[in-house]
């Protein structure tokens, strides 16, 4: 494609400008000294960054988001690691179906899942709203945990495990001493990906907020609908820095191959 | 399946059964019952209502356009990335993954700054004298589409990239050595082999747009789509019967779309 070779790089450049331009613009506007978001900003000020720490709702919801993501992560690891191990290690009837069942939460629209969880967990089962929030986040983290860990187990040679067992090591012992250390980076990557998935979640959380309970994205959503000052731009910048840092670690742990795999 | 495997799978399965399958089944069941009687009234009421049909139509239109635009923007970009040098490839891949991992609230908000009455586009157009009065872009279906394209473009790019990486370049080389022009080789080999990937990427974008909440909530204003309508019925109007019906309609549309398009992609897949 002679023609394409000349056009294609420019086309791709435009696509990436469209993709990243808005994120650059939001970053620049976060330094606006005035009270209304403007581009270009009329000066340089860090006062909206300071404002994040002064509006207590942002700090509280940030803490809630972190705690829910971490606890949900722990819970989905406890449920997901054994499942991922069983699905990768053993061949049995119904394996494909069970695999599909474990990945099914991504098929259900998030907003539908959020609503049904509110309707049954909170109203019918009478759980406290924080428990609902935690359970909902665990449900959506589970498929990510299972998928990433299963894909790192694919690269693990189970013959090593059998060798250890034939030398007299118990099943549990081999799992913790042989299997787990070999897929350690996969597990860490799974934790980080699931963390971001949960931390950024709106669809479930929007139903699981109540007096005194909210997550950062929901707080941001409410704030944007009422005010249009640069505070959210400043938070956005902080979140993007956090995302970039986690992405860097994910790349170090297992590369980006996981993302292009379907 | 032996006991050992069962024990490993059981905790996760029980969790999903109790906290996902049962609530969803109960929700679906609840939409067919009214005043203790089995009825389709919940659904009929909806489809007889012009307001809901309009919302459904807006949602479908926005999702179709979003999907097509994502395909048109994403395919050539993914093709370029797949053929780029290793260094450029990993940089561009990283630049595609970054927005994907960034909060949808942040990404939709950035479009509020750009599309608003006093936003970037309007102030540019007004200051240069191209238009006298700012355009109404924000809080329209167009704004939703722009936001959704921005949201899902990385997804289709990396999906296509996965397919293009698996493409056997020997085939292209063989065609070229037999005298095919680069464009003919692309049209006869690369494109047909990557179409199933384009459809799979399309499914992800379409279903994602159909069910997205954050972007329409921020960029759509009073303009509703099914997901914001579900939220409104559940949380503002407290009409849970209506919200459940919308939820079921969303599930059905999602499964039908995924099923049909998957079948289509499989049929087109030359590896069968």
Coordinates of C-alpha atoms in Angstrom, one line a residue:
Chain A
X1 CA 0.0 0.0 0.0
X2 CA 2.1 2.9 -1.3
X3 CA -0.7 5.3 -0.8
X4 CA -1.6 4.0 2.6
X5 CA 2.0 4.2 3.8
X6 CA 1.8 8.0 3.5
X7 CA -1.6 8.5 4.8
X8 CA -1.7 5.9 7.6
X9 CA 0.8 7.5 10.0
X10 CA -1.0 10.8 9.9
X11 CA -4.4 9.1 10.3
X12 CA -3.0 7.3 13.3
X13 CA -1.6 10.5 14.7
X14 CA -5.0 12.2 14.5
X15 CA -6.6 9.2 16.2
X16 CA -4.2 9.5 19.1
X17 CA -4.6 13.2 19.3
X18 CA -8.4 12.6 19.7
X19 CA -7.7 9.9 22.3
X20 CA -5.2 11.8 24.4
X21 CA -5.9 15.4 23.6
X22 CA -8.9 15.7 26.1
X23 CA -6.7 14.2 28.9
X24 CA -4.0 16.8 28.2
X25 CA -6.6 19.6 28.1
X26 CA -8.1 18.5 31.4
X27 CA -4.6 18.5 33.0
X28 CA -3.9 22.0 31.8
X29 CA -7.2 23.4 33.0
X30 CA -6.6 22.0 36.5
X31 CA -4.1 24.9 37.0
X32 CA -6.7 27.6 36.4
X33 CA -6.6 30.2 39.1
X34 CA -10.2 31.4 38.6
X35 CA -13.4 29.7 39.7
X36 CA -14.6 28.6 36.3
X37 CA -12.9 26.0 34.1
X38 CA -11.3 27.6 31.1
X39 CA -9.0 26.6 28.3
X40 CA -6.4 28.0 28.1
X41 CA -6.3 28.9 31.8
X42 CA -5.8 32.5 32.8
X43 CA -2.8 31.8 35.0
X44 CA -1.2 29.2 37.1
X45 CA -2.4 28.1 40.5
X46 CA -2.4 25.0 42.6
X47 CA -5.4 26.2 44.7
X48 CA -7.8 23.6 43.3
X49 CA -5.4 20.8 44.2
X50 CA -5.5 22.3 47.7
X51 CA -9.2 22.3 47.6
X52 CA -9.3 18.5 47.1
X53 CA -7.8 18.1 50.5
X54 CA -10.1 20.7 52.1
X55 CA -13.4 19.2 50.9
X56 CA -13.7 16.4 53.3
X57 CA -16.1 14.4 51.1
X58 CA -13.3 13.8 48.6
X59 CA -10.9 12.5 51.2
X60 CA -13.5 10.3 52.8
X61 CA -14.8 8.8 49.6
X62 CA -11.2 8.3 48.4
X63 CA -10.6 6.2 51.6
X64 CA -13.8 4.3 51.0
X65 CA -12.8 3.6 47.4
X66 CA -9.4 2.3 48.5
X67 CA -10.7 0.1 51.3
X68 CA -13.5 -1.4 49.1
X69 CA -11.1 -2.1 46.2
X70 CA -8.6 -3.7 48.6
X71 CA -11.1 -5.8 50.5
X72 CA -12.9 -6.8 47.3
X73 CA -9.6 -7.7 45.8
X74 CA -8.8 -10.0 48.8
X75 CA -12.2 -11.6 48.6
X76 CA -12.0 -12.2 44.9
X77 CA -8.5 -13.7 45.2
X78 CA -9.8 -16.1 47.8
X79 CA -12.6 -17.1 45.5
X80 CA -10.8 -16.7 42.2
X81 CA -7.3 -18.3 42.7
X82 CA -8.7 -21.8 43.5
X83 CA -11.1 -21.5 40.6
X84 CA -8.5 -20.3 38.1
X85 CA -6.2 -23.1 39.3
X86 CA -8.9 -25.8 38.9
X87 CA -9.9 -24.5 35.4
X88 CA -6.3 -24.4 34.2
X89 CA -5.0 -27.5 35.8
X90 CA -7.7 -30.1 35.3
X91 CA -9.6 -31.3 32.2
X92 CA -13.1 -32.3 33.1
X93 CA -16.6 -32.3 31.6
X94 CA -18.4 -28.9 31.7
X95 CA -15.1 -27.1 32.1
X96 CA -15.9 -24.6 29.3
X97 CA -19.3 -24.0 30.7
X98 CA -17.9 -23.3 34.2
X99 CA -15.3 -21.0 32.6
X100 CA -18.1 -19.1 31.0
X101 CA -20.0 -18.9 34.3
X102 CA -17.0 -17.4 36.1
X103 CA -16.5 -14.8 33.4
X104 CA -20.2 -14.0 33.1
X105 CA -20.3 -10.9 35.4
X106 CA -18.7 -9.0 32.5
X107 CA -21.6 -9.9 30.2
X108 CA -24.3 -8.5 32.5
X109 CA -24.6 -4.8 32.1
X110 CA -23.1 -3.1 35.1
X111 CA -26.0 -0.9 35.7
X112 CA -28.3 -4.0 35.7
X113 CA -26.1 -5.7 38.2
X114 CA -26.0 -2.7 40.4
X115 CA -29.8 -2.4 40.4
X116 CA -30.4 -6.0 41.1
X117 CA -27.9 -6.0 44.0
X118 CA -29.6 -3.0 45.5
X119 CA -33.0 -4.5 45.1
X120 CA -32.1 -7.9 46.7
X121 CA -29.0 -7.5 48.8
X122 CA -30.0 -4.3 50.5
X123 CA -33.8 -4.4 50.5
X124 CA -34.6 -8.1 50.6
X125 CA -31.6 -9.6 52.3
X126 CA -31.3 -6.5 54.4
X127 CA -27.5 -6.2 54.2
X128 CA -25.8 -2.9 55.2
X129 CA -25.0 -0.7 52.2
X130 CA -21.2 -1.1 52.7
X131 CA -21.5 -4.8 52.5
X132 CA -23.5 -4.5 49.3
X133 CA -20.8 -2.2 47.9
X134 CA -18.1 -4.7 48.8
X135 CA -20.0 -7.7 47.3
X136 CA -20.8 -5.8 44.1
X137 CA -17.2 -4.9 43.6
X138 CA -16.1 -8.4 44.3
X139 CA -18.5 -9.7 41.7
X140 CA -17.0 -7.5 39.0
X141 CA -13.4 -8.1 40.1
X142 CA -13.7 -11.9 40.0
X143 CA -13.7 -12.3 36.2
X144 CA -10.5 -10.1 35.9
X145 CA -8.8 -12.0 38.7
X146 CA -9.6 -15.4 37.1
X147 CA -8.8 -14.4 33.6
X148 CA -5.4 -12.8 34.4
X149 CA -4.3 -15.6 36.7
X150 CA -5.6 -18.4 34.4
X151 CA -3.5 -16.8 31.6
X152 CA -0.4 -16.8 33.7
X153 CA -1.1 -20.4 34.7
X154 CA -1.1 -21.3 31.0
X155 CA 2.6 -20.5 30.9
X156 CA 3.3 -22.7 34.0
X157 CA 4.4 -26.2 33.4
X158 CA 2.4 -28.4 35.7
X159 CA 5.0 -31.2 35.3
X160 CA 7.1 -29.3 37.8
X161 CA 4.2 -29.5 40.3
X162 CA 3.9 -33.3 39.6
X163 CA 7.6 -33.7 40.1
X164 CA 7.5 -32.0 43.5
X165 CA 4.5 -34.2 44.5
X166 CA 6.2 -37.4 43.3
X167 CA 9.1 -36.4 45.6
X168 CA 6.7 -36.5 48.5
X169 CA 5.5 -32.9 48.8
X170 CA 1.8 -32.5 49.7
X171 CA -0.7 -30.8 47.4
X172 CA -1.0 -27.7 49.6
X173 CA 2.7 -27.5 50.1
X174 CA 3.4 -27.7 46.3
X175 CA 0.8 -25.1 45.6
X176 CA 2.3 -22.6 47.9
X177 CA 6.0 -23.5 47.3
X178 CA 6.0 -24.3 43.6
X179 CA 2.9 -23.0 41.8
X180 CA 2.4 -19.7 43.6
X181 CA 5.9 -18.4 43.3
X182 CA 5.9 -19.1 39.6
X183 CA 2.8 -17.1 38.9
X184 CA 3.5 -14.4 41.4
X185 CA 3.8 -11.6 38.9
X186 CA 0.6 -12.7 37.2
X187 CA -1.2 -12.5 40.6
X188 CA 0.2 -9.1 41.3
X189 CA -0.9 -7.9 37.8
X190 CA -4.3 -9.4 38.4
X191 CA -4.6 -7.5 41.7
X192 CA -3.7 -4.2 40.1
X193 CA -6.0 -4.6 37.1
X194 CA -8.9 -5.6 39.4
X195 CA -8.0 -2.7 41.7
X196 CA -8.4 -0.2 38.8
X197 CA -11.5 -1.8 37.6
X198 CA -13.1 -1.5 41.1
X199 CA -11.6 1.9 41.9
X200 CA -13.1 3.4 38.8
X201 CA -16.4 1.6 39.0
X202 CA -19.5 3.7 38.7
X203 CA -22.3 1.4 37.5
X204 CA -22.4 -0.7 40.7
X205 CA -21.4 2.0 43.2
X206 CA -24.0 4.5 42.0
X207 CA -26.7 2.2 43.6
X208 CA -24.7 1.5 46.7
X209 CA -24.4 4.9 48.2
X210 CA -26.3 6.2 51.1
X211 CA -25.9 8.4 54.2
X212 CA -22.2 8.5 54.8
X213 CA -21.2 5.9 52.2
X214 CA -20.0 6.9 48.8
X215 CA -17.0 6.2 46.5
X216 CA -14.7 8.7 44.9
X217 CA -16.1 8.4 41.3
X218 CA -19.7 8.8 42.6
X219 CA -18.6 11.9 44.7
X220 CA -16.9 13.3 41.5
X221 CA -20.1 12.6 39.5
X222 CA -22.3 14.4 42.0
X223 CA -19.8 17.3 42.3
X224 CA -19.6 17.8 38.5
X225 CA -23.4 17.9 38.3
X226 CA -23.5 20.8 40.8
X227 CA -20.3 22.8 40.3
X228 CA -18.1 23.5 37.4
X229 CA -14.9 24.6 39.1
X230 CA -11.4 23.1 38.4
X231 CA -11.5 20.8 41.4
X232 CA -12.5 17.7 39.4
X233 CA -9.8 18.6 36.8
X234 CA -7.3 18.5 39.6
X235 CA -8.5 15.2 41.0
X236 CA -8.5 13.9 37.4
X237 CA -4.8 14.7 37.1
X238 CA -4.0 12.9 40.4
X239 CA -6.0 9.9 39.3
X240 CA -4.2 9.8 35.9
X241 CA -0.8 9.9 37.6
X242 CA -2.0 7.0 39.8
X243 CA -3.2 5.1 36.8
X244 CA 0.0 5.7 34.9
X245 CA 2.1 4.4 37.9
X246 CA 0.0 1.2 38.2
X247 CA 0.2 0.7 34.4
X248 CA 3.9 1.0 34.6
X249 CA 4.0 -1.7 37.3
X250 CA 1.6 -4.0 35.3
X251 CA 3.9 -3.6 32.2
X252 CA 6.9 -4.6 34.3
X253 CA 5.1 -7.6 35.8
X254 CA 3.6 -9.2 32.7
X255 CA 3.8 -6.8 29.7
X256 CA 0.7 -5.7 27.9
X257 CA 0.1 -9.0 26.1
X258 CA -2.9 -9.7 28.4
X259 CA -4.7 -6.7 27.0
X260 CA -4.6 -7.7 23.4
X261 CA -5.6 -11.3 24.2
X262 CA -9.3 -12.2 23.9
Chain B
X1 CA -15.4 -34.0 37.7
X2 CA -13.9 -35.3 40.9
X3 CA -14.4 -34.0 44.4
X4 CA -11.1 -32.1 44.5
X5 CA -11.9 -29.9 41.5
X6 CA -15.4 -29.4 42.8
X7 CA -14.1 -28.1 46.1
X8 CA -11.8 -25.6 44.4
X9 CA -14.6 -24.2 42.2
X10 CA -17.4 -24.3 44.8
X11 CA -16.7 -21.1 46.8
X12 CA -16.6 -18.9 43.6
X13 CA -19.7 -20.6 42.2
X14 CA -21.7 -20.2 45.4
X15 CA -20.7 -16.6 45.6
X16 CA -21.8 -15.9 42.0
X17 CA -25.0 -17.9 42.5
X18 CA -26.0 -16.0 45.7
X19 CA -24.9 -12.6 44.7
X20 CA -25.5 -12.6 40.9
X21 CA -27.5 -15.4 39.5
X22 CA -30.3 -15.5 42.1
X23 CA -30.8 -11.7 42.2
X24 CA -31.0 -11.5 38.4
X25 CA -33.3 -14.5 38.2
X26 CA -35.6 -13.0 40.8
X27 CA -35.5 -9.6 39.0
X28 CA -36.5 -11.3 35.7
X29 CA -39.2 -13.3 37.4
X30 CA -40.6 -10.2 39.1
X31 CA -41.3 -8.5 35.8
X32 CA -43.9 -11.1 34.8
X33 CA -45.9 -10.8 38.0
X34 CA -48.4 -8.1 38.9
X35 CA -50.9 -8.2 41.8
X36 CA -50.1 -11.8 42.2
X37 CA -51.0 -12.7 38.6
X38 CA -48.8 -13.8 35.7
X39 CA -48.8 -11.1 33.1
X40 CA -46.9 -9.4 30.3
X41 CA -48.4 -6.1 31.3
X42 CA -45.1 -4.7 32.5
X43 CA -43.6 -5.0 29.1
X44 CA -46.7 -4.0 27.1
X45 CA -46.9 -0.9 29.1
X46 CA -43.4 0.0 28.1
X47 CA -43.6 -0.6 24.4
X48 CA -47.0 1.2 24.2
X49 CA -45.3 4.2 25.7
X50 CA -43.8 6.5 23.0
X51 CA -41.4 8.0 25.5
X52 CA -39.7 4.7 26.2
X53 CA -39.5 3.8 22.5
X54 CA -37.9 7.1 21.8
X55 CA -35.3 6.4 24.5
X56 CA -34.7 2.9 23.2
X57 CA -34.3 4.3 19.7
X58 CA -31.9 7.0 20.8
X59 CA -29.8 4.4 22.6
X60 CA -29.7 2.1 19.6
X61 CA -28.8 5.0 17.3
X62 CA -26.1 6.3 19.5
X63 CA -24.6 2.8 19.9
X64 CA -24.7 2.0 16.2
X65 CA -23.0 5.3 15.2
X66 CA -20.5 4.9 18.0
X67 CA -19.6 1.4 16.9
X68 CA -19.2 2.4 13.2
X69 CA -17.1 5.5 14.1
X70 CA -14.9 3.3 16.4
X71 CA -14.4 0.8 13.5
X72 CA -13.5 3.5 11.0
X73 CA -11.1 5.2 13.4
X74 CA -9.8 2.1 15.1
X75 CA -9.1 -0.3 12.2
X76 CA -6.5 1.8 10.3
X77 CA -4.9 2.9 13.5
X78 CA -4.6 -0.7 14.7
X79 CA -3.3 -1.8 11.3
X80 CA -0.6 0.9 11.5
X81 CA 0.4 -0.1 15.0
X82 CA 0.6 -3.8 14.1
X83 CA 3.0 -3.0 11.2
X84 CA 5.1 -0.4 13.2
X85 CA 8.6 -1.1 14.6
X86 CA 8.8 -2.8 17.9
X87 CA 9.6 0.4 19.8
X88 CA 6.8 2.4 18.2
X89 CA 4.4 -0.5 18.7
X90 CA 4.9 -0.7 22.4
X91 CA 4.7 3.0 22.8
X92 CA 1.4 3.2 20.9
X93 CA 0.0 0.1 22.7
X94 CA 0.8 1.8 26.0
X95 CA -0.9 5.0 24.8
X96 CA -4.0 3.0 24.0
X97 CA -4.1 1.1 27.2
X98 CA -3.7 4.3 29.4
X99 CA -7.1 5.8 28.5
X100 CA -8.7 2.4 28.9
X101 CA -7.5 2.2 32.5
X102 CA -8.4 5.8 33.2
X103 CA -11.7 6.5 35.1
X104 CA -14.7 7.0 32.7
X105 CA -15.7 10.0 35.0
X106 CA -12.4 11.7 34.1
X107 CA -12.7 10.9 30.4
X108 CA -16.3 12.1 30.1
X109 CA -15.5 15.2 32.2
X110 CA -12.8 16.2 29.8
X111 CA -15.4 16.4 27.0
X112 CA -17.5 18.7 29.2
X113 CA -14.6 21.1 29.1
X114 CA -14.3 20.8 25.3
X115 CA -17.9 20.7 24.2
X116 CA -19.6 23.1 26.7
X117 CA -21.2 26.5 25.9
X118 CA -18.0 28.2 27.0
X119 CA -15.9 25.2 26.1
X120 CA -12.9 24.9 23.9
X121 CA -14.7 24.4 20.6
X122 CA -17.3 27.1 21.1
X123 CA -14.8 29.7 22.4
X124 CA -12.6 29.0 19.4
X125 CA -15.4 29.3 16.9
X126 CA -16.9 32.4 18.5
X127 CA -13.5 34.2 18.9
X128 CA -12.5 33.5 15.4
X129 CA -15.9 34.9 14.3
X130 CA -16.9 31.8 12.5
X131 CA -20.2 31.7 14.5
X132 CA -22.0 34.4 16.4
X133 CA -23.7 32.2 19.1
X134 CA -22.1 29.2 20.8
X135 CA -23.4 25.8 19.5
X136 CA -25.4 23.5 21.6
X137 CA -23.2 20.3 21.5
X138 CA -23.0 19.3 25.2
X139 CA -26.1 17.6 26.5
X140 CA -27.1 16.2 23.1
X141 CA -26.9 12.7 21.6
X142 CA -23.9 14.0 19.6
X143 CA -22.0 14.7 22.8
X144 CA -22.8 11.2 24.0
X145 CA -21.5 9.7 20.8
X146 CA -18.3 11.7 21.0
X147 CA -17.8 10.7 24.6
X148 CA -18.6 7.0 23.9
X149 CA -16.3 6.9 20.9
X150 CA -13.5 8.3 23.1
X151 CA -14.4 5.7 25.8
X152 CA -14.4 2.6 23.5
X153 CA -11.9 3.5 20.8
X154 CA -8.9 2.0 22.8
X155 CA -10.9 -1.2 23.3
X156 CA -11.4 -1.8 19.6
X157 CA -7.8 -0.8 18.8
X158 CA -6.3 -3.4 21.2
X159 CA -8.8 -6.1 20.2
X160 CA -7.9 -5.6 16.5
X161 CA -4.3 -5.4 17.4
X162 CA -4.6 -8.9 19.0
X163 CA -6.1 -10.3 15.8
X164 CA -3.6 -8.6 13.6
X165 CA -0.6 -9.8 15.6
X166 CA -1.9 -13.4 15.1
X167 CA -2.2 -12.9 11.4
X168 CA 0.2 -15.1 9.4
X169 CA 2.3 -12.6 7.5
X170 CA 3.7 -15.5 5.3
X171 CA 0.3 -15.4 3.5
X172 CA 0.7 -11.7 2.7
X173 CA 4.3 -12.3 1.6
X174 CA 3.2 -15.2 -0.6
X175 CA 0.5 -13.1 -2.3
X176 CA 3.1 -10.3 -2.9
X177 CA 5.6 -12.7 -4.4
X178 CA 2.9 -14.0 -6.7
X179 CA 2.5 -10.5 -8.0
X180 CA -0.3 -9.0 -5.9
X181 CA 0.0 -5.3 -5.3
X182 CA 0.2 -4.3 -1.7
X183 CA -3.3 -3.0 -1.8
X184 CA -4.6 -6.2 -3.4
X185 CA -2.8 -8.3 -0.8
X186 CA -4.4 -6.2 1.9
X187 CA -7.9 -6.4 0.3
X188 CA -7.7 -10.2 -0.5
X189 CA -5.8 -11.4 2.6
X190 CA -5.3 -9.1 5.5
X191 CA -8.8 -7.6 5.5
X192 CA -10.8 -10.8 5.2
X193 CA -8.7 -12.5 7.9
X194 CA -9.2 -9.6 10.3
X195 CA -12.9 -9.0 9.7
X196 CA -13.9 -11.5 12.5
X197 CA -11.8 -9.4 14.9
X198 CA -13.5 -6.3 13.7
X199 CA -16.8 -7.8 14.5
X200 CA -15.7 -9.0 17.9
X201 CA -14.3 -5.5 18.6
X202 CA -17.6 -4.1 17.3
X203 CA -19.6 -6.3 19.7
X204 CA -17.6 -4.9 22.6
X205 CA -18.1 -1.3 21.6
X206 CA -21.8 -1.8 20.8
X207 CA -22.7 -3.6 24.0
X208 CA -20.5 -1.2 25.9
X209 CA -22.3 1.8 24.4
X210 CA -25.7 0.3 24.9
X211 CA -25.1 -0.2 28.6
X212 CA -22.8 2.7 29.5
X213 CA -24.0 4.9 32.3
X214 CA -21.3 7.5 33.2
X215 CA -20.8 9.0 29.8
X216 CA -24.6 9.5 29.0
X217 CA -25.2 10.7 32.6
X218 CA -22.5 13.4 32.2
X219 CA -22.7 14.4 28.5
X220 CA -26.4 13.6 27.8
X221 CA -28.0 16.1 30.2
X222 CA -31.8 15.6 30.1
X223 CA -31.3 13.4 27.0
X224 CA -31.9 9.8 28.3
X225 CA -30.6 6.4 27.2
X226 CA -31.8 3.1 28.6
X227 CA -29.1 2.9 31.3
X228 CA -29.8 6.4 32.7
X229 CA -33.5 5.7 32.4
X230 CA -33.1 2.6 34.5
X231 CA -31.2 4.6 37.1
X232 CA -33.8 7.3 37.1
X233 CA -36.7 4.9 37.5
X234 CA -34.9 3.0 40.3
X235 CA -33.4 5.9 42.3
X236 CA -35.4 9.0 41.5
X237 CA -38.9 7.7 40.8
X238 CA -38.6 4.7 43.0
X239 CA -40.5 2.6 40.4
X240 CA -38.7 -0.7 40.8
X241 CA -41.1 -2.6 38.6
X242 CA -40.3 -0.3 35.7
X243 CA -36.6 -0.4 36.5
X244 CA -36.7 -4.2 36.5
X245 CA -38.4 -4.3 33.1
X246 CA -35.7 -2.0 31.7
X247 CA -33.1 -4.2 33.3
X248 CA -34.5 -7.3 31.6
X249 CA -34.8 -5.5 28.3
X250 CA -31.1 -4.6 28.6
X251 CA -30.1 -8.1 29.4
X252 CA -32.1 -9.5 26.4
X253 CA -30.7 -7.0 23.9
X254 CA -27.2 -7.6 25.2
X255 CA -27.5 -11.4 24.8
X256 CA -29.2 -11.3 21.5
X257 CA -26.6 -8.9 20.0
X258 CA -23.6 -10.8 21.4
X259 CA -25.1 -14.1 20.2
X260 CA -25.9 -13.0 16.7
X261 CA -22.7 -11.1 16.1
X262 CA -20.5 -13.9 17.6
X263 CA -22.2 -16.4 15.2
X264 CA -21.6 -14.0 12.4
X265 CA -17.9 -13.6 13.3
X266 CA -17.5 -17.4 13.6
X267 CA -19.1 -17.9 10.2
X268 CA -16.7 -15.4 8.6
X269 CA -13.7 -17.0 10.4
X270 CA -11.9 -18.9 7.7
X271 CA -10.2 -21.1 10.3
X272 CA -13.8 -22.1 11.1

